[in-house]
């Protein structure tokens, strides 16, 4: 079963506070956009990549990708993450019936074995995500008050790429949009349909780069020769 990837890179990067979309920030001289595309390409089963970028950065993104990950399709994203994913889905070949991966440009260090594992799980089960177990004790809070403690053994933090058979993701997205629901990841749209989503072990290296601290962590990772 063929596997295509949607790389979402159209966010504004507000929390990074760099004054520009974070996909265009560099770690050790290479943008998150290019690093994330290379990470996907490093996984043997990934075929075409559709990169979804801010509408005013299409040409810049094409230039960057053509230089190091040739063959990517580049399209404009939308206001919410799910609008960007939808733009990527709309750019898939019409008859494509394989597995679609949706990956954050903000997770440029995902190991190829995680990509392969989640794609394989989606081939078998229809929908799969990478996740990592939590080390902190997690509290439910309201304003200044701690309301309770969640059972950590029942919780996991979701990562990307999330992987779906194309029909599953298309159906889930159609429903989320029809119901005017905002979803924070693709799995949530599929969960709403009552379909099974399985999880595979994610990776600490696939940390989402959100704040300047995360970018410093990324610089160290590369400098220490781990990426
Ligand atoms: N994303 C996107 N389109 C959006 C919003 C987010 O393609 N409208 C992408 C981001 O580019 C990123 C991924 O979704 O690769 C995860 O989002 P996040 O880490 O929240 O990135 P930003 O939205 O850019 O950051 P912030 O929320 O701090 O503005
Ligand atoms: Mg965001």
PDB file of C-alpha atoms and ligand atoms in Angstrom:
ATOM      1  CA  UNK A   1       0.000   0.000   0.000  1.00  0.00           C
ATOM      2  CA  UNK A   2       1.422   3.344  -1.099  1.00  0.00           C
ATOM      3  CA  UNK A   3       2.145   5.994   1.550  1.00  0.00           C
ATOM      4  CA  UNK A   4       1.991   9.752   1.020  1.00  0.00           C
ATOM      5  CA  UNK A   5       2.794  12.478   3.533  1.00  0.00           C
ATOM      6  CA  UNK A   6       1.271  15.845   4.310  1.00  0.00           C
ATOM      7  CA  UNK A   7       3.802  18.077   6.058  1.00  0.00           C
ATOM      8  CA  UNK A   8       1.996  20.915   7.823  1.00  0.00           C
ATOM      9  CA  UNK A   9       4.149  24.026   8.084  1.00  0.00           C
ATOM     10  CA  UNK A  10       1.623  26.844   7.744  1.00  0.00           C
ATOM     11  CA  UNK A  11       1.418  27.917  11.406  1.00  0.00           C
ATOM     12  CA  UNK A  12       2.464  31.377  12.553  1.00  0.00           C
ATOM     13  CA  UNK A  13       4.801  30.233  15.316  1.00  0.00           C
ATOM     14  CA  UNK A  14       3.386  32.733  17.818  1.00  0.00           C
ATOM     15  CA  UNK A  15       4.843  30.987  20.875  1.00  0.00           C
ATOM     16  CA  UNK A  16       8.306  30.880  19.309  1.00  0.00           C
ATOM     17  CA  UNK A  17       8.069  34.659  19.040  1.00  0.00           C
ATOM     18  CA  UNK A  18      10.593  34.883  16.214  1.00  0.00           C
ATOM     19  CA  UNK A  19       8.448  37.196  14.120  1.00  0.00           C
ATOM     20  CA  UNK A  20       8.128  34.663  11.340  1.00  0.00           C
ATOM     21  CA  UNK A  21       6.628  31.209  10.803  1.00  0.00           C
ATOM     22  CA  UNK A  22       8.781  28.726  12.675  1.00  0.00           C
ATOM     23  CA  UNK A  23       9.042  26.302   9.740  1.00  0.00           C
ATOM     24  CA  UNK A  24      11.433  28.851   8.226  1.00  0.00           C
ATOM     25  CA  UNK A  25      13.641  29.080  11.311  1.00  0.00           C
ATOM     26  CA  UNK A  26      16.924  27.236  11.037  1.00  0.00           C
ATOM     27  CA  UNK A  27      18.551  24.768  13.399  1.00  0.00           C
ATOM     28  CA  UNK A  28      22.283  24.518  12.668  1.00  0.00           C
ATOM     29  CA  UNK A  29      21.753  26.220   9.337  1.00  0.00           C
ATOM     30  CA  UNK A  30      18.840  24.173   8.057  1.00  0.00           C
ATOM     31  CA  UNK A  31      15.174  25.129   8.279  1.00  0.00           C
ATOM     32  CA  UNK A  32      12.658  23.053  10.214  1.00  0.00           C
ATOM     33  CA  UNK A  33      10.720  22.705   6.938  1.00  0.00           C
ATOM     34  CA  UNK A  34      13.635  21.058   5.151  1.00  0.00           C
ATOM     35  CA  UNK A  35      14.660  18.989   8.178  1.00  0.00           C
ATOM     36  CA  UNK A  36      11.136  17.639   8.627  1.00  0.00           C
ATOM     37  CA  UNK A  37      10.804  16.837   4.902  1.00  0.00           C
ATOM     38  CA  UNK A  38      14.171  15.042   5.022  1.00  0.00           C
ATOM     39  CA  UNK A  39      13.066  13.078   8.079  1.00  0.00           C
ATOM     40  CA  UNK A  40       9.988  11.864   6.173  1.00  0.00           C
ATOM     41  CA  UNK A  41      12.029  11.073   3.071  1.00  0.00           C
ATOM     42  CA  UNK A  42      14.385   8.972   5.198  1.00  0.00           C
ATOM     43  CA  UNK A  43      11.545   6.535   5.838  1.00  0.00           C
ATOM     44  CA  UNK A  44      11.594   3.992   2.985  1.00  0.00           C
ATOM     45  CA  UNK A  45       7.826   3.654   2.643  1.00  0.00           C
ATOM     46  CA  UNK A  46       7.122   7.381   2.205  1.00  0.00           C
ATOM     47  CA  UNK A  47       6.430   8.352  -1.411  1.00  0.00           C
ATOM     48  CA  UNK A  48       5.316  11.857  -2.328  1.00  0.00           C
ATOM     49  CA  UNK A  49       5.321  14.702   0.188  1.00  0.00           C
ATOM     50  CA  UNK A  50       2.842  17.584   0.114  1.00  0.00           C
ATOM     51  CA  UNK A  51       4.177  20.542   2.116  1.00  0.00           C
ATOM     52  CA  UNK A  52       1.559  22.990   3.370  1.00  0.00           C
ATOM     53  CA  UNK A  53       2.999  26.441   4.020  1.00  0.00           C
ATOM     54  CA  UNK A  54       1.766  30.015   4.604  1.00  0.00           C
ATOM     55  CA  UNK A  55       0.206  31.457   1.437  1.00  0.00           C
ATOM     56  CA  UNK A  56       2.735  34.276   1.329  1.00  0.00           C
ATOM     57  CA  UNK A  57       5.709  31.882   1.543  1.00  0.00           C
ATOM     58  CA  UNK A  58       4.965  29.477  -1.317  1.00  0.00           C
ATOM     59  CA  UNK A  59       7.929  30.527  -3.435  1.00  0.00           C
ATOM     60  CA  UNK A  60      10.373  30.579  -0.542  1.00  0.00           C
ATOM     61  CA  UNK A  61       9.249  27.089   0.510  1.00  0.00           C
ATOM     62  CA  UNK A  62       9.543  25.737  -3.035  1.00  0.00           C
ATOM     63  CA  UNK A  63      13.060  27.119  -3.301  1.00  0.00           C
ATOM     64  CA  UNK A  64      14.175  25.587  -0.007  1.00  0.00           C
ATOM     65  CA  UNK A  65      12.649  22.194  -0.702  1.00  0.00           C
ATOM     66  CA  UNK A  66      13.751  21.963  -4.345  1.00  0.00           C
ATOM     67  CA  UNK A  67      17.331  22.490  -3.204  1.00  0.00           C
ATOM     68  CA  UNK A  68      17.414  19.554  -0.778  1.00  0.00           C
ATOM     69  CA  UNK A  69      14.261  17.424  -0.961  1.00  0.00           C
ATOM     70  CA  UNK A  70      13.246  17.646  -4.626  1.00  0.00           C
ATOM     71  CA  UNK A  71       9.834  16.490  -5.778  1.00  0.00           C
ATOM     72  CA  UNK A  72       7.719  17.910  -2.942  1.00  0.00           C
ATOM     73  CA  UNK A  73       4.385  19.475  -3.859  1.00  0.00           C
ATOM     74  CA  UNK A  74       3.895  22.825  -2.075  1.00  0.00           C
ATOM     75  CA  UNK A  75       0.447  24.271  -1.347  1.00  0.00           C
ATOM     76  CA  UNK A  76      -0.950  27.091   0.785  1.00  0.00           C
ATOM     77  CA  UNK A  77      -2.376  26.348   4.230  1.00  0.00           C
ATOM     78  CA  UNK A  78      -5.211  27.901   6.197  1.00  0.00           C
ATOM     79  CA  UNK A  79      -6.042  29.604   9.473  1.00  0.00           C
ATOM     80  CA  UNK A  80      -6.294  26.537  11.692  1.00  0.00           C
ATOM     81  CA  UNK A  81      -4.124  23.444  11.632  1.00  0.00           C
ATOM     82  CA  UNK A  82      -7.074  21.426  10.325  1.00  0.00           C
ATOM     83  CA  UNK A  83      -7.558  23.906   7.460  1.00  0.00           C
ATOM     84  CA  UNK A  84      -3.936  23.307   6.497  1.00  0.00           C
ATOM     85  CA  UNK A  85      -4.356  19.527   6.685  1.00  0.00           C
ATOM     86  CA  UNK A  86      -7.473  19.837   4.510  1.00  0.00           C
ATOM     87  CA  UNK A  87      -5.474  21.810   1.929  1.00  0.00           C
ATOM     88  CA  UNK A  88      -2.967  18.960   1.901  1.00  0.00           C
ATOM     89  CA  UNK A  89      -5.685  16.347   1.550  1.00  0.00           C
ATOM     90  CA  UNK A  90      -7.228  18.282  -1.343  1.00  0.00           C
ATOM     91  CA  UNK A  91      -3.853  18.133  -3.112  1.00  0.00           C
ATOM     92  CA  UNK A  92      -3.673  14.299  -2.948  1.00  0.00           C
ATOM     93  CA  UNK A  93      -4.112  12.449  -6.234  1.00  0.00           C
ATOM     94  CA  UNK A  94      -7.819  11.703  -6.702  1.00  0.00           C
ATOM     95  CA  UNK A  95      -7.669   7.933  -6.912  1.00  0.00           C
ATOM     96  CA  UNK A  96      -5.112   7.515  -4.120  1.00  0.00           C
ATOM     97  CA  UNK A  97      -6.242   4.737  -1.779  1.00  0.00           C
ATOM     98  CA  UNK A  98      -3.150   4.220   0.353  1.00  0.00           C
ATOM     99  CA  UNK A  99      -1.975   5.580   3.690  1.00  0.00           C
ATOM    100  CA  UNK A 100      -1.724   9.306   4.415  1.00  0.00           C
ATOM    101  CA  UNK A 101       0.747  10.537   7.025  1.00  0.00           C
ATOM    102  CA  UNK A 102       0.219  13.956   8.590  1.00  0.00           C
ATOM    103  CA  UNK A 103       3.388  15.357  10.114  1.00  0.00           C
ATOM    104  CA  UNK A 104       4.268  18.621  11.890  1.00  0.00           C
ATOM    105  CA  UNK A 105       7.185  20.615  10.496  1.00  0.00           C
ATOM    106  CA  UNK A 106       7.623  21.489  14.175  1.00  0.00           C
ATOM    107  CA  UNK A 107       8.840  17.885  14.790  1.00  0.00           C
ATOM    108  CA  UNK A 108      11.852  17.782  12.468  1.00  0.00           C
ATOM    109  CA  UNK A 109      13.747  14.991  14.251  1.00  0.00           C
ATOM    110  CA  UNK A 110      11.246  12.156  14.074  1.00  0.00           C
ATOM    111  CA  UNK A 111      13.207   8.913  13.605  1.00  0.00           C
ATOM    112  CA  UNK A 112      12.480   6.896  10.452  1.00  0.00           C
ATOM    113  CA  UNK A 113      11.565   3.829  12.497  1.00  0.00           C
ATOM    114  CA  UNK A 114       8.702   5.736  14.155  1.00  0.00           C
ATOM    115  CA  UNK A 115       7.444   6.821  10.716  1.00  0.00           C
ATOM    116  CA  UNK A 116       7.642   3.238   9.463  1.00  0.00           C
ATOM    117  CA  UNK A 117       5.935   1.821  12.557  1.00  0.00           C
ATOM    118  CA  UNK A 118       3.003   4.211  12.450  1.00  0.00           C
ATOM    119  CA  UNK A 119       2.537   3.760   8.693  1.00  0.00           C
ATOM    120  CA  UNK A 120       2.532  -0.028   9.095  1.00  0.00           C
ATOM    121  CA  UNK A 121       0.005   0.178  11.932  1.00  0.00           C
ATOM    122  CA  UNK A 122      -2.291   2.346   9.804  1.00  0.00           C
ATOM    123  CA  UNK A 123      -2.046  -0.116   6.918  1.00  0.00           C
ATOM    124  CA  UNK A 124      -3.252  -2.818   9.277  1.00  0.00           C
ATOM    125  CA  UNK A 125      -5.763  -0.941  11.460  1.00  0.00           C
ATOM    126  CA  UNK A 126      -6.806   2.090   9.397  1.00  0.00           C
ATOM    127  CA  UNK A 127      -5.587   4.715  11.876  1.00  0.00           C
ATOM    128  CA  UNK A 128      -2.480   5.016  14.060  1.00  0.00           C
ATOM    129  CA  UNK A 129      -0.495   7.601  15.996  1.00  0.00           C
ATOM    130  CA  UNK A 130       2.862   7.689  17.780  1.00  0.00           C
ATOM    131  CA  UNK A 131       2.603   8.531  21.478  1.00  0.00           C
ATOM    132  CA  UNK A 132       4.851   8.613  24.520  1.00  0.00           C
ATOM    133  CA  UNK A 133       3.989   7.817  28.106  1.00  0.00           C
ATOM    134  CA  UNK A 134       4.087  10.664  30.612  1.00  0.00           C
ATOM    135  CA  UNK A 135       6.663  11.067  33.348  1.00  0.00           C
ATOM    136  CA  UNK A 136       5.075  13.985  35.231  1.00  0.00           C
ATOM    137  CA  UNK A 137       2.046  13.504  37.456  1.00  0.00           C
ATOM    138  CA  UNK A 138      -0.820  15.206  35.621  1.00  0.00           C
ATOM    139  CA  UNK A 139      -3.329  17.413  37.441  1.00  0.00           C
ATOM    140  CA  UNK A 140      -6.749  18.621  36.465  1.00  0.00           C
ATOM    141  CA  UNK A 141      -6.904  22.332  37.302  1.00  0.00           C
ATOM    142  CA  UNK A 142      -9.481  25.085  37.292  1.00  0.00           C
ATOM    143  CA  UNK A 143      -8.270  28.658  37.782  1.00  0.00           C
ATOM    144  CA  UNK A 144      -5.867  28.509  40.746  1.00  0.00           C
ATOM    145  CA  UNK A 145      -7.234  25.252  42.123  1.00  0.00           C
ATOM    146  CA  UNK A 146      -6.102  21.659  41.668  1.00  0.00           C
ATOM    147  CA  UNK A 147      -9.251  19.619  41.065  1.00  0.00           C
ATOM    148  CA  UNK A 148      -7.749  16.158  40.930  1.00  0.00           C
ATOM    149  CA  UNK A 149      -5.036  13.825  39.751  1.00  0.00           C
ATOM    150  CA  UNK A 150      -5.357  11.871  36.530  1.00  0.00           C
ATOM    151  CA  UNK A 151      -4.256   8.242  36.294  1.00  0.00           C
ATOM    152  CA  UNK A 152      -0.942   8.582  34.473  1.00  0.00           C
ATOM    153  CA  UNK A 153      -1.049   4.959  33.372  1.00  0.00           C
ATOM    154  CA  UNK A 154      -4.054   5.750  31.213  1.00  0.00           C
ATOM    155  CA  UNK A 155      -2.470   8.794  29.530  1.00  0.00           C
ATOM    156  CA  UNK A 156      -0.032   9.286  26.663  1.00  0.00           C
ATOM    157  CA  UNK A 157       1.153  12.362  24.760  1.00  0.00           C
ATOM    158  CA  UNK A 158       0.360  12.246  21.035  1.00  0.00           C
ATOM    159  CA  UNK A 159       3.030  12.976  18.435  1.00  0.00           C
ATOM    160  CA  UNK A 160       3.170  12.973  14.638  1.00  0.00           C
ATOM    161  CA  UNK A 161       3.223  11.641  11.970  1.00  0.00           C
ATOM    162  CA  UNK A 162      -0.289  10.409  12.467  1.00  0.00           C
ATOM    163  CA  UNK A 163      -1.238   7.837   9.836  1.00  0.00           C
ATOM    164  CA  UNK A 164      -4.554   6.898   8.260  1.00  0.00           C
ATOM    165  CA  UNK A 165      -5.959   5.055   5.322  1.00  0.00           C
ATOM    166  CA  UNK A 166      -7.027   7.827   2.998  1.00  0.00           C
ATOM    167  CA  UNK A 167     -10.732   6.957   3.145  1.00  0.00           C
ATOM    168  CA  UNK A 168     -10.666   7.027   6.968  1.00  0.00           C
ATOM    169  CA  UNK A 169      -9.038  10.472   7.147  1.00  0.00           C
ATOM    170  CA  UNK A 170     -11.216  11.946   4.383  1.00  0.00           C
ATOM    171  CA  UNK A 171     -14.375  10.728   6.096  1.00  0.00           C
ATOM    172  CA  UNK A 172     -13.260  11.970   9.512  1.00  0.00           C
ATOM    173  CA  UNK A 173     -12.374  15.388   8.148  1.00  0.00           C
ATOM    174  CA  UNK A 174     -15.610  15.708   6.199  1.00  0.00           C
ATOM    175  CA  UNK A 175     -17.517  15.038   9.428  1.00  0.00           C
ATOM    176  CA  UNK A 176     -15.449  17.435  11.557  1.00  0.00           C
ATOM    177  CA  UNK A 177     -16.011  20.238   9.047  1.00  0.00           C
ATOM    178  CA  UNK A 178     -19.713  19.405   8.620  1.00  0.00           C
ATOM    179  CA  UNK A 179     -20.112  19.503  12.408  1.00  0.00           C
ATOM    180  CA  UNK A 180     -18.053  22.744  12.715  1.00  0.00           C
ATOM    181  CA  UNK A 181     -15.754  21.043  15.210  1.00  0.00           C
ATOM    182  CA  UNK A 182     -12.164  22.164  15.791  1.00  0.00           C
ATOM    183  CA  UNK A 183      -9.835  19.217  16.266  1.00  0.00           C
ATOM    184  CA  UNK A 184      -6.316  19.554  17.633  1.00  0.00           C
ATOM    185  CA  UNK A 185      -5.036  16.518  15.791  1.00  0.00           C
ATOM    186  CA  UNK A 186      -6.237  14.138  13.085  1.00  0.00           C
ATOM    187  CA  UNK A 187      -6.723  11.296  15.531  1.00  0.00           C
ATOM    188  CA  UNK A 188      -9.368  13.355  17.329  1.00  0.00           C
ATOM    189  CA  UNK A 189     -11.367  13.642  14.105  1.00  0.00           C
ATOM    190  CA  UNK A 190     -11.202   9.858  13.639  1.00  0.00           C
ATOM    191  CA  UNK A 191     -12.005   9.141  17.301  1.00  0.00           C
ATOM    192  CA  UNK A 192     -15.219  11.186  16.860  1.00  0.00           C
ATOM    193  CA  UNK A 193     -16.387   8.625  14.300  1.00  0.00           C
ATOM    194  CA  UNK A 194     -16.022   5.869  16.876  1.00  0.00           C
ATOM    195  CA  UNK A 195     -13.297   4.182  14.812  1.00  0.00           C
ATOM    196  CA  UNK A 196     -10.300   2.480  16.404  1.00  0.00           C
ATOM    197  CA  UNK A 197      -7.018   4.397  16.465  1.00  0.00           C
ATOM    198  CA  UNK A 198      -4.005   2.376  17.611  1.00  0.00           C
ATOM    199  CA  UNK A 199      -0.784   3.828  18.983  1.00  0.00           C
ATOM    200  CA  UNK A 200       2.839   2.934  18.559  1.00  0.00           C
ATOM    201  CA  UNK A 201       5.807   4.054  20.660  1.00  0.00           C
ATOM    202  CA  UNK A 202       6.871   7.608  19.764  1.00  0.00           C
ATOM    203  CA  UNK A 203      10.257   9.143  20.486  1.00  0.00           C
ATOM    204  CA  UNK A 204      11.698  11.837  22.762  1.00  0.00           C
ATOM    205  CA  UNK A 205      13.593  13.066  19.703  1.00  0.00           C
ATOM    206  CA  UNK A 206      10.297  13.877  18.071  1.00  0.00           C
ATOM    207  CA  UNK A 207       9.659  16.659  20.587  1.00  0.00           C
ATOM    208  CA  UNK A 208       7.573  19.498  19.171  1.00  0.00           C
ATOM    209  CA  UNK A 209       9.570  22.685  18.847  1.00  0.00           C
ATOM    210  CA  UNK A 210       7.232  25.298  20.302  1.00  0.00           C
ATOM    211  CA  UNK A 211       9.244  27.823  22.335  1.00  0.00           C
ATOM    212  CA  UNK A 212      12.779  29.300  22.118  1.00  0.00           C
ATOM    213  CA  UNK A 213      13.859  26.715  24.742  1.00  0.00           C
ATOM    214  CA  UNK A 214      12.849  23.933  22.370  1.00  0.00           C
ATOM    215  CA  UNK A 215      14.934  25.515  19.626  1.00  0.00           C
ATOM    216  CA  UNK A 216      17.954  25.582  21.958  1.00  0.00           C
ATOM    217  CA  UNK A 217      17.381  21.906  22.741  1.00  0.00           C
ATOM    218  CA  UNK A 218      17.323  21.247  18.989  1.00  0.00           C
ATOM    219  CA  UNK A 219      20.591  23.113  18.419  1.00  0.00           C
ATOM    220  CA  UNK A 220      22.237  21.005  21.123  1.00  0.00           C
ATOM    221  CA  UNK A 221      20.853  17.807  19.637  1.00  0.00           C
ATOM    222  CA  UNK A 222      22.450  18.591  16.274  1.00  0.00           C
ATOM    223  CA  UNK A 223      25.683  19.890  17.761  1.00  0.00           C
ATOM    224  CA  UNK A 224      26.062  16.765  19.880  1.00  0.00           C
ATOM    225  CA  UNK A 225      25.791  14.750  16.686  1.00  0.00           C
ATOM    226  CA  UNK A 226      22.447  13.139  17.477  1.00  0.00           C
ATOM    227  CA  UNK A 227      20.671  14.499  14.396  1.00  0.00           C
TER     228      UNK A 227
HETATM  229  N1  LIG B   1       0.088  24.422  11.413  1.00  0.00           N
HETATM  230  C1  LIG B   1      -0.367  24.643  10.113  1.00  0.00           C
HETATM  231  N2  LIG B   1      -1.392  25.536   9.894  1.00  0.00           N
HETATM  232  C2  LIG B   1      -1.937  26.207  10.927  1.00  0.00           C
HETATM  233  C3  LIG B   1      -1.486  25.989  12.248  1.00  0.00           C
HETATM  234  C4  LIG B   1      -0.459  25.078  12.465  1.00  0.00           C
HETATM  235  O1  LIG B   1       0.147  24.045   9.178  1.00  0.00           O
HETATM  236  N3  LIG B   1      -2.911  27.088  10.661  1.00  0.00           N
HETATM  237  C5  LIG B   1       1.227  23.519  11.635  1.00  0.00           C
HETATM  238  C6  LIG B   1       2.445  24.245  12.174  1.00  0.00           C
HETATM  239  O2  LIG B   1       3.174  24.847  11.107  1.00  0.00           O
HETATM  240  C7  LIG B   1       3.211  23.146  12.887  1.00  0.00           C
HETATM  241  C8  LIG B   1       2.105  22.174  13.310  1.00  0.00           C
HETATM  242  O3  LIG B   1       0.914  22.558  12.611  1.00  0.00           O
HETATM  243  O4  LIG B   1       4.133  22.472  12.063  1.00  0.00           O
HETATM  244  C9  LIG B   1       1.887  22.196  14.802  1.00  0.00           C
HETATM  245  O5  LIG B   1       1.408  23.461  15.189  1.00  0.00           O
HETATM  246  P1  LIG B   1       2.092  24.417  16.269  1.00  0.00           P
HETATM  247  O6  LIG B   1       3.245  23.742  16.902  1.00  0.00           O
HETATM  248  O7  LIG B   1       1.001  24.980  17.114  1.00  0.00           O
HETATM  249  O8  LIG B   1       2.725  25.559  15.339  1.00  0.00           O
HETATM  250  P2  LIG B   1       2.252  27.061  15.173  1.00  0.00           P
HETATM  251  O9  LIG B   1       0.768  27.118  15.080  1.00  0.00           O
HETATM  252  O10 LIG B   1       3.046  27.630  14.064  1.00  0.00           O
HETATM  253  O11 LIG B   1       2.753  27.718  16.551  1.00  0.00           O
HETATM  254  P3  LIG B   1       1.908  28.636  17.546  1.00  0.00           P
HETATM  255  O12 LIG B   1       0.695  27.825  17.947  1.00  0.00           O
HETATM  256  O13 LIG B   1       2.838  28.916  18.661  1.00  0.00           O
HETATM  257  O14 LIG B   1       1.544  29.870  16.756  1.00  0.00           O
HETATM  258 MG1  LIG B   2      -0.473  26.467  16.752  1.00  0.00          MG
END
